[in-house]
Short mmCIF file of N, CA and C in Angstrom, two decimals:
data_model
loop_
_atom_site.label_atom_id
_atom_site.label_comp_id
_atom_site.label_asym_id
_atom_site.label_seq_id
_atom_site.Cartn_x
_atom_site.Cartn_y
_atom_site.Cartn_z
N UNK J 1 -0.26 -31.46 23.94
CA UNK J 1 0.11 -30.33 24.80
C UNK J 1 1.06 -29.38 24.34
N UNK J 2 2.10 -30.23 23.58
CA UNK J 2 3.16 -29.79 23.13
C UNK J 2 2.83 -29.34 21.37
N UNK J 3 2.05 -30.37 20.85
CA UNK J 3 1.38 -29.96 19.37
C UNK J 3 0.47 -28.38 19.46
N UNK J 4 -0.23 -27.86 20.45
CA UNK J 4 -0.80 -26.80 20.70
C UNK J 4 0.10 -25.92 20.56
N UNK J 5 1.00 -26.26 21.54
CA UNK J 5 2.00 -24.95 21.70
C UNK J 5 3.07 -24.95 20.76
N UNK J 6 3.47 -25.74 19.81
CA UNK J 6 3.92 -25.70 17.84
C UNK J 6 3.02 -24.77 17.54
N UNK J 7 1.78 -25.37 17.30
CA UNK J 7 0.72 -23.95 16.88
C UNK J 7 0.78 -22.69 16.75
N UNK J 8 1.00 -22.88 18.24
CA UNK J 8 0.95 -21.28 18.81
C UNK J 8 2.00 -20.62 18.53
N UNK J 9 3.22 -21.43 18.51
CA UNK J 9 4.64 -21.01 18.16
C UNK J 9 4.30 -20.43 16.84
N UNK J 10 4.14 -21.48 16.01
CA UNK J 10 3.81 -20.75 14.29
C UNK J 10 3.47 -19.94 13.90
N UNK J 11 2.35 -19.48 14.83
CA UNK J 11 1.00 -18.35 14.86
C UNK J 11 2.14 -17.14 15.40
N UNK J 12 3.31 -17.19 16.21
CA UNK J 12 3.95 -15.88 16.97
C UNK J 12 4.92 -16.12 15.22
N UNK J 13 5.77 -17.14 14.70
CA UNK J 13 6.95 -16.77 13.81
C UNK J 13 5.37 -15.87 12.30
N UNK J 14 4.32 -16.62 12.16
CA UNK J 14 3.86 -15.43 10.91
C UNK J 14 3.43 -14.61 12.02
N UNK J 15 3.24 -14.35 12.76
CA UNK J 15 3.03 -12.71 12.78
C UNK J 15 4.35 -11.96 12.41
N UNK J 16 5.24 -12.37 13.78
CA UNK J 16 7.07 -12.59 13.13
C UNK J 16 7.28 -11.74 11.66
N UNK J 17 6.61 -12.76 10.62
CA UNK J 17 6.99 -12.29 9.69
C UNK J 17 6.18 -11.22 8.95
N UNK J 18 5.10 -11.07 9.22
CA UNK J 18 4.22 -10.14 8.78
C UNK J 18 4.71 -8.52 9.38
N UNK J 19 5.11 -8.74 10.69
CA UNK J 19 5.48 -7.20 10.98
C UNK J 19 6.68 -7.11 10.04
N UNK J 20 7.77 -8.31 9.96
CA UNK J 20 8.82 -7.99 9.23
C UNK J 20 8.12 -7.17 7.13
N UNK J 21 7.59 -7.77 7.36
CA UNK J 21 6.87 -7.46 5.56
C UNK J 21 6.16 -6.30 5.61
N UNK J 22 5.51 -5.80 6.95
CA UNK J 22 5.28 -4.73 6.81
C UNK J 22 6.35 -3.46 7.11
N UNK J 23 7.40 -3.94 7.58
CA UNK J 23 8.19 -2.94 7.73
C UNK J 23 8.94 -2.77 6.69
N UNK J 24 8.69 -3.46 5.70
CA UNK J 24 9.42 -3.79 4.84
C UNK J 24 8.74 -3.15 3.43
N UNK J 25 7.78 -2.87 3.84
CA UNK J 25 6.39 -2.21 3.09
C UNK J 25 6.55 -0.72 2.97
N UNK J 26 6.62 -0.73 4.45
CA UNK J 26 7.02 0.77 4.55
C UNK J 26 8.10 1.52 4.25
N UNK J 27 8.81 0.84 4.13
CA UNK J 27 10.69 1.34 3.98
C UNK J 27 10.27 1.10 1.87
N UNK J 28 9.37 1.07 1.47
CA UNK J 28 9.76 0.85 0.06
C UNK J 28 8.47 2.19 -0.02
N UNK J 29 7.80 2.35 0.74
CA UNK J 29 6.83 3.83 0.44
C UNK J 29 7.39 4.96 1.02
N UNK J 30 8.29 4.76 1.89
CA UNK J 30 9.09 5.86 2.23
C UNK J 30 9.87 6.44 1.08
N UNK J 31 10.53 5.19 0.10
CA UNK J 31 11.24 5.35 -0.94
C UNK J 31 10.79 5.74 -2.23
N UNK J 32 9.56 5.53 -2.36
CA UNK J 32 8.43 5.66 -3.06
C UNK J 32 8.29 7.26 -3.15
N UNK J 33 8.25 7.99 -1.82
CA UNK J 33 7.81 9.20 -1.55
C UNK J 33 9.22 9.92 -2.00
N UNK J 34 9.94 9.77 -2.09
CA UNK J 34 11.24 10.44 -2.68
C UNK J 34 11.51 10.25 -4.15
N UNK J 35 11.20 9.17 -4.86
CA UNK J 35 10.90 8.74 -6.11
C UNK J 35 9.95 10.34 -6.50
N UNK J 36 8.59 9.94 -5.93
CA UNK J 36 7.71 10.83 -5.93
C UNK J 36 8.23 11.83 -6.04
N UNK J 37 8.81 12.30 -4.94
CA UNK J 37 9.27 14.23 -4.94
C UNK J 37 10.34 14.53 -6.22
N UNK J 38 11.21 13.63 -6.35
CA UNK J 38 12.25 13.66 -7.54
C UNK J 38 11.53 13.54 -9.27
N UNK J 39 10.58 13.00 -9.15
CA UNK J 39 9.84 13.05 -10.60
C UNK J 39 10.77 11.70 -11.09
N UNK J 40 10.64 10.87 -10.54
CA UNK J 40 11.83 9.75 -11.10
C UNK J 40 11.48 8.43 -11.77
N UNK J 41 10.48 8.50 -12.30
CA UNK J 41 9.76 7.58 -13.16
C UNK J 41 10.42 6.02 -13.23
N UNK J 42 11.77 5.90 -13.24
CA UNK J 42 12.42 4.62 -13.69
C UNK J 42 12.48 4.04 -12.20
N UNK J 43 12.69 4.84 -11.20
CA UNK J 43 12.85 4.15 -9.68
C UNK J 43 11.25 4.02 -9.38
N UNK J 44 10.00 5.05 -9.89
CA UNK J 44 8.87 4.69 -9.61
C UNK J 44 8.76 3.40 -9.85
N UNK J 45 8.64 3.38 -11.47
CA UNK J 45 8.36 1.05 -12.08
C UNK J 45 9.16 0.80 -10.64
N UNK J 46 10.68 0.87 -10.75
CA UNK J 46 10.77 0.00 -10.21
C UNK J 46 10.03 -0.28 -8.69
N UNK J 47 9.95 0.60 -8.02
CA UNK J 47 9.43 0.72 -6.50
C UNK J 47 8.33 0.07 -6.36
N UNK J 48 7.24 0.27 -7.88
CA UNK J 48 5.50 -0.24 -7.98
C UNK J 48 6.20 -1.45 -7.75
N UNK J 49 6.83 -1.98 -8.65
CA UNK J 49 6.89 -3.95 -8.69
C UNK J 49 7.63 -4.68 -7.45
N UNK J 50 8.21 -3.84 -6.22
CA UNK J 50 8.86 -4.22 -5.72
C UNK J 50 7.26 -3.97 -4.44
N UNK J 51 6.47 -3.16 -4.63
CA UNK J 51 5.50 -3.09 -3.48
C UNK J 51 4.34 -4.15 -4.20
N UNK J 52 4.25 -4.27 -5.32
CA UNK J 52 3.42 -5.32 -5.69
C UNK J 52 3.52 -6.97 -5.60
N UNK J 53 5.03 -6.79 -5.73
CA UNK J 53 5.66 -8.21 -4.49
C UNK J 53 5.67 -8.65 -3.30
N UNK J 54 5.53 -6.87 -2.13
CA UNK J 54 5.75 -7.25 -1.27
C UNK J 54 4.31 -8.07 -0.79
N UNK J 55 3.48 -6.65 -1.40
CA UNK J 55 2.19 -7.22 -1.03
C UNK J 55 1.46 -8.73 -1.05
N UNK J 56 2.61 -8.72 -2.65
CA UNK J 56 1.93 -10.39 -2.70
C UNK J 56 2.51 -11.36 -1.28
N UNK J 57 3.73 -11.13 -0.75
CA UNK J 57 4.07 -12.50 -0.13
C UNK J 57 3.20 -11.66 1.56
N UNK J 58 2.77 -10.66 1.36
CA UNK J 58 1.55 -10.34 2.76
C UNK J 58 0.74 -11.10 2.72
N UNK J 59 -0.07 -11.25 1.10
CA UNK J 59 -1.14 -11.52 1.31
C UNK J 59 -0.89 -13.02 1.39
N UNK J 60 -0.01 -13.75 0.98
CA UNK J 60 0.37 -15.09 1.27
C UNK J 60 0.31 -15.54 2.77
N UNK J 61 1.02 -14.79 3.22
CA UNK J 61 1.41 -14.69 4.70
C UNK J 61 0.33 -14.79 5.55
N UNK J 62 -1.33 -13.87 5.81
CA UNK J 62 -2.04 -13.76 6.04
C UNK J 62 -3.12 -14.72 5.90
N UNK J 63 -2.84 -15.62 4.17
CA UNK J 63 -3.63 -16.17 4.18
C UNK J 63 -3.00 -17.87 4.97
N UNK J 64 -1.90 -17.75 5.18
CA UNK J 64 -1.07 -18.66 6.02
C UNK J 64 -1.99 -18.57 7.39
N UNK J 65 -2.37 -17.87 8.02
CA UNK J 65 -2.72 -17.58 9.59
C UNK J 65 -4.19 -18.06 9.53
N UNK J 66 -4.71 -18.47 8.09
CA UNK J 66 -6.27 -19.84 8.46
C UNK J 66 -7.08 -18.66 8.32
N UNK J 67 -8.55 -19.45 8.34
CA UNK J 67 -9.83 -18.77 8.32
C UNK J 67 -10.21 -17.90 10.12
N UNK J 68 -9.77 -18.44 11.35
CA UNK J 68 -10.30 -17.89 11.82
C UNK J 68 -9.41 -16.66 12.30
N UNK J 69 -10.34 -15.63 12.74
CA UNK J 69 -9.74 -14.64 12.96
C UNK J 69 -9.21 -14.57 13.86
N UNK J 70 -8.03 -13.72 13.94
CA UNK J 70 -6.55 -14.05 14.45
C UNK J 70 -6.55 -13.31 15.71
N UNK J 71 -7.75 -12.43 16.41
CA UNK J 71 -8.34 -11.90 17.25
C UNK J 71 -8.59 -13.37 18.10
N UNK J 72 -9.57 -14.69 17.46
CA UNK J 72 -9.85 -15.48 18.22
C UNK J 72 -8.79 -16.68 18.37
N UNK J 73 -7.98 -16.59 17.76
CA UNK J 73 -6.61 -17.46 17.60
C UNK J 73 -5.79 -17.25 18.87
N UNK J 74 -5.21 -15.81 19.16
CA UNK J 74 -5.23 -15.22 20.65
C UNK J 74 -5.57 -15.31 21.50
N UNK J 75 -6.86 -15.56 21.08
CA UNK J 75 -7.89 -15.29 22.71
C UNK J 75 -7.66 -16.69 23.19
N UNK J 76 -7.64 -18.20 21.85
CA UNK J 76 -7.63 -19.58 22.38
C UNK J 76 -6.13 -19.79 22.27
N UNK J 77 -5.32 -18.77 22.40
CA UNK J 77 -3.87 -19.50 22.99
C UNK J 77 -3.56 -19.53 24.68
N UNK J 78 -2.96 -20.74 25.07
CA UNK J 78 -2.78 -20.70 25.92
C UNK J 78 -1.97 -19.27 26.83
N UNK J 79 -2.66 -19.25 28.04
CA UNK J 79 -2.46 -18.05 29.13
C UNK J 79 -0.70 -17.71 29.28
N UNK J 80 0.03 -18.54 28.42
CA UNK J 80 1.18 -18.21 28.66
C UNK J 80 1.94 -18.01 27.40
N UNK J 81 1.29 -18.03 26.57
CA UNK J 81 1.85 -17.58 25.24
C UNK J 81 0.81 -16.39 25.19
N UNK J 82 -0.83 -16.34 25.57
CA UNK J 82 -0.93 -14.99 25.09
C UNK J 82 -0.71 -13.39 25.02
N UNK J 83 0.17 -13.11 26.02
CA UNK J 83 0.68 -12.07 26.25
C UNK J 83 1.33 -12.20 24.95
N UNK J 84 2.37 -12.90 24.54
CA UNK J 84 3.17 -12.58 23.25
C UNK J 84 2.46 -12.30 22.24
N UNK J 85 1.36 -13.25 21.77
CA UNK J 85 1.11 -13.02 20.79
C UNK J 85 -0.20 -11.35 20.78
N UNK J 86 -0.65 -11.26 21.62
CA UNK J 86 -0.85 -10.19 21.73
C UNK J 86 -0.17 -8.90 21.85
N UNK J 87 1.22 -8.99 22.26
CA UNK J 87 2.11 -8.31 21.98
C UNK J 87 2.24 -8.14 20.25
N UNK J 88 2.78 -9.25 19.95
CA UNK J 88 3.03 -8.97 18.21
C UNK J 88 1.94 -8.26 17.46
N UNK J 89 0.46 -8.99 18.00
CA UNK J 89 -0.44 -8.19 17.26
C UNK J 89 -0.84 -6.85 17.27
N UNK J 90 -0.63 -6.86 18.47
CA UNK J 90 -0.21 -5.22 18.50
C UNK J 90 0.82 -4.55 17.39
N UNK J 91 2.19 -4.76 17.56
CA UNK J 91 3.39 -4.56 16.37
C UNK J 91 2.31 -4.29 15.34
N UNK J 92 1.95 -5.60 14.85
CA UNK J 92 1.52 -5.23 13.68
C UNK J 92 0.31 -4.88 13.03
N UNK J 93 -0.36 -4.40 13.73
CA UNK J 93 -1.32 -3.09 14.13
C UNK J 93 -0.84 -1.99 13.34
N UNK J 94 0.27 -1.75 14.58
CA UNK J 94 0.69 -0.42 14.70
C UNK J 94 1.62 -0.21 12.88
N UNK J 95 2.39 -1.22 12.74
CA UNK J 95 2.79 -1.34 11.24
C UNK J 95 2.15 -1.13 9.73
N UNK J 96 0.89 -1.90 10.39
CA UNK J 96 -0.19 -1.65 9.16
C UNK J 96 -0.78 -0.48 9.15
N UNK J 97 -0.73 0.69 10.55
CA UNK J 97 -1.49 1.74 10.52
C UNK J 97 -0.25 2.62 9.53
N UNK J 98 0.64 2.45 10.22
CA UNK J 98 1.89 3.34 9.56
C UNK J 98 2.21 3.02 7.83
N UNK J 99 1.65 1.95 7.24
CA UNK J 99 1.75 1.92 6.11
C UNK J 99 0.80 2.60 5.27
N UNK J 100 -0.28 2.05 6.14
CA UNK J 100 -1.54 2.64 5.80
C UNK J 100 -1.50 4.77 5.62
N UNK J 101 -0.95 5.23 6.11
CA UNK J 101 -0.47 6.33 6.71
C UNK J 101 0.59 7.08 5.42
N UNK J 102 1.69 6.17 5.18
CA UNK J 102 2.61 7.03 3.75
C UNK J 102 2.04 6.14 3.11
N UNK J 103 1.38 5.43 2.49
CA UNK J 103 0.21 4.94 1.21
C UNK J 103 -0.57 6.61 0.95
N UNK J 104 -0.91 6.74 2.22
CA UNK J 104 -1.96 8.11 1.88
C UNK J 104 -1.42 9.48 1.65
N UNK J 105 -0.15 9.50 2.34
CA UNK J 105 0.95 10.64 1.74
C UNK J 105 0.90 10.61 0.56
N UNK J 106 1.33 9.44 0.28
CA UNK J 106 2.37 9.35 -1.36
C UNK J 106 1.23 9.51 -2.36
N UNK J 107 -0.14 8.84 -1.83
CA UNK J 107 -1.56 9.27 -3.04
C UNK J 107 -1.90 10.60 -3.02
N UNK J 108 -1.73 11.54 -1.76
CA UNK J 108 -1.65 13.13 -2.03
C UNK J 108 -0.90 13.73 -2.56
N UNK J 109 0.44 13.32 -2.86
CA UNK J 109 1.38 13.54 -3.61
C UNK J 109 0.72 13.43 -5.29
N UNK J 110 0.52 12.16 -5.29
CA UNK J 110 0.24 11.66 -6.53
C UNK J 110 -1.14 12.52 -7.21
N UNK J 111 -1.89 12.62 -6.24
CA UNK J 111 -2.76 13.52 -7.13
C UNK J 111 -2.51 15.33 -6.97
N UNK J 112 -1.88 15.30 -6.10
CA UNK J 112 -1.19 17.24 -6.67
C UNK J 112 -0.52 17.17 -7.93
N UNK J 113 0.54 16.01 -8.20
CA UNK J 113 1.33 15.92 -8.94
C UNK J 113 -0.15 16.14 -10.61
N UNK J 114 -0.93 15.32 -10.27
CA UNK J 114 -2.11 14.88 -11.24
C UNK J 114 -2.50 16.47 -11.58
N UNK J 115 -3.07 17.22 -10.71
CA UNK J 115 -3.96 18.49 -10.55
C UNK J 115 -2.67 19.51 -11.64
N UNK J 116 -1.42 19.38 -11.38
CA UNK J 116 -0.36 20.41 -11.89
C UNK J 116 -0.24 19.84 -13.66
N UNK J 117 -0.70 18.74 -13.42
CA UNK J 117 -0.93 18.68 -15.19
C UNK J 117 -2.00 18.88 -16.00
N UNK J 118 -2.71 18.71 -15.29
CA UNK J 118 -4.11 19.21 -15.52
C UNK J 118 -4.24 20.65 -15.83
N UNK J 119 -3.34 21.50 -14.75
CA UNK J 119 -3.72 22.79 -14.61
C UNK J 119 -1.98 22.88 -15.95
N UNK J 120 -1.56 22.56 -16.44
CA UNK J 120 -0.60 22.77 -17.34
C UNK J 120 -1.51 22.39 -18.53
N UNK J 121 -2.31 21.43 -19.08
CA UNK J 121 -2.49 21.61 -20.18
C UNK J 121 -3.70 22.12 -20.28
N UNK J 122 -4.40 22.47 -19.04
CA UNK J 122 -5.59 23.93 -19.29
C UNK J 122 -4.66 25.34 -19.78
N UNK J 123 -4.01 25.65 -19.27
CA UNK J 123 -2.43 26.99 -19.65
C UNK J 123 -2.40 26.73 -21.05
N UNK J 124 -2.16 25.47 -21.80
CA UNK J 124 -1.66 25.31 -22.87
C UNK J 124 -2.24 25.09 -24.03
N UNK J 125 -3.64 24.62 -23.76
CA UNK J 125 -4.84 24.35 -24.76
C UNK J 125 -5.75 25.18 -24.65
N UNK J 126 -5.77 26.02 -23.35
CA UNK J 126 -7.49 26.44 -23.32
C UNK J 126 -8.19 25.84 -22.87
N UNK J 127 -8.19 24.54 -22.64
CA UNK J 127 -9.16 24.08 -22.10
C UNK J 127 -9.22 22.74 -21.03
N UNK J 128 -10.27 22.29 -20.41
CA UNK J 128 -10.01 21.52 -19.48
C UNK J 128 -9.45 20.15 -20.09
N UNK J 129 -8.54 19.69 -19.07
CA UNK J 129 -7.63 18.03 -19.44
C UNK J 129 -8.60 17.32 -19.34
N UNK J 130 -9.78 17.91 -18.50
CA UNK J 130 -10.91 16.32 -18.69
C UNK J 130 -11.58 16.05 -20.06
N UNK J 131 -11.61 17.62 -20.58
CA UNK J 131 -11.92 17.20 -21.81
C UNK J 131 -11.40 16.82 -23.28
N UNK J 132 -9.83 16.71 -22.86
CA UNK J 132 -9.02 16.15 -23.92
C UNK J 132 -9.60 14.98 -24.55
N UNK J 133 -9.87 13.83 -23.87
CA UNK J 133 -9.86 12.67 -23.90
C UNK J 133 -11.22 11.74 -23.98
N UNK J 134 -11.29 11.43 -24.47
CA UNK J 134 -12.84 10.82 -24.73
C UNK J 134 -12.61 9.40 -24.21
N UNK J 135 -13.56 8.38 -24.28
CA UNK J 135 -13.40 6.84 -23.67
C UNK J 135 -13.02 5.88 -23.98
N UNK J 136 -12.43 6.35 -25.51
CA UNK J 136 -11.56 4.96 -25.41
C UNK J 136 -10.23 6.06 -25.82
N UNK J 137 -10.08 6.88 -25.09
CA UNK J 137 -8.67 6.96 -24.81
C UNK J 137 -8.14 8.20 -25.73
N UNK J 138 -8.81 8.53 -26.63
CA UNK J 138 -9.00 9.46 -28.06
C UNK J 138 -8.95 10.94 -27.68
N UNK J 139 -8.11 11.77 -28.23
CA UNK J 139 -8.78 13.34 -27.99
C UNK J 139 -10.04 13.23 -28.35
N UNK J 140 -10.88 14.54 -28.20
CA UNK J 140 -12.18 14.76 -28.14
C UNK J 140 -12.22 15.95 -29.17
N UNK J 141 -13.21 16.05 -30.54
CA UNK J 141 -13.09 17.56 -30.96
C UNK J 141 -13.51 18.23 -30.21
N UNK J 142 -12.82 19.57 -29.83
CA UNK J 142 -13.84 20.46 -29.39
C UNK J 142 -13.72 22.04 -30.40
N UNK J 143 -14.46 22.68 -29.65
CA UNK J 143 -14.83 24.34 -30.46
C UNK J 143 -13.75 24.80 -30.30
N UNK J 144 -13.20 25.19 -29.27
CA UNK J 144 -11.87 25.74 -28.38
C UNK J 144 -10.86 25.01 -28.27
N UNK J 145 -9.68 26.04 -28.50
CA UNK J 145 -8.91 25.17 -27.56
C UNK J 145 -8.21 24.11 -28.42
N UNK J 146 -7.14 23.60 -28.49
CA UNK J 146 -6.21 22.76 -29.22
C UNK J 146 -6.20 21.71 -29.09
N UNK J 147 -6.72 20.59 -29.70
CA UNK J 147 -5.68 19.03 -28.88
C UNK J 147 -4.99 18.71 -28.61
N UNK J 148 -3.62 18.47 -27.65
CA UNK J 148 -2.32 18.48 -28.00
C UNK J 148 -2.13 16.38 -28.07
N UNK J 149 -2.61 16.31 -27.51
CA UNK J 149 -2.25 14.60 -27.61
C UNK J 149 -3.31 13.46 -28.20
N UNK J 150 -2.67 12.56 -28.51
CA UNK J 150 -3.74 11.46 -28.83
C UNK J 150 -3.18 9.91 -27.87
N UNK J 151 -3.61 9.58 -27.27
CA UNK J 151 -2.79 8.30 -26.37
C UNK J 151 -3.17 6.95 -27.15
#
């Protein structure tokens, strides 16, 4: 019985770690939002690197949960531990929802910024930004407007 309790204590510890990692990801997403608003490419790169690392940690901890679905592991837990595991699971889901929401808002900011750049390119060149680049990321020859860049 003690080894069973230990395995569920380990499960609880992993869930607590995932909650803490998810909280850290949310903090990075909030910081990213500010860097996007400030249009700070250096801060954005630093945050991107930190987000990749944090997501890697989350992935590793998720893999450590095993192949049995988490809801099944909780259902199979001794009744004395089940309530705590359910609470941790709920907290984790809430934190994941929060991270998804923050990420969606940041994505909207990025898309708005990209649209502003496309609009500016259109104003400067007199043609649509999508037409500036071909499949090989080189400017395409057009009859109207002037291509302004070659990447």
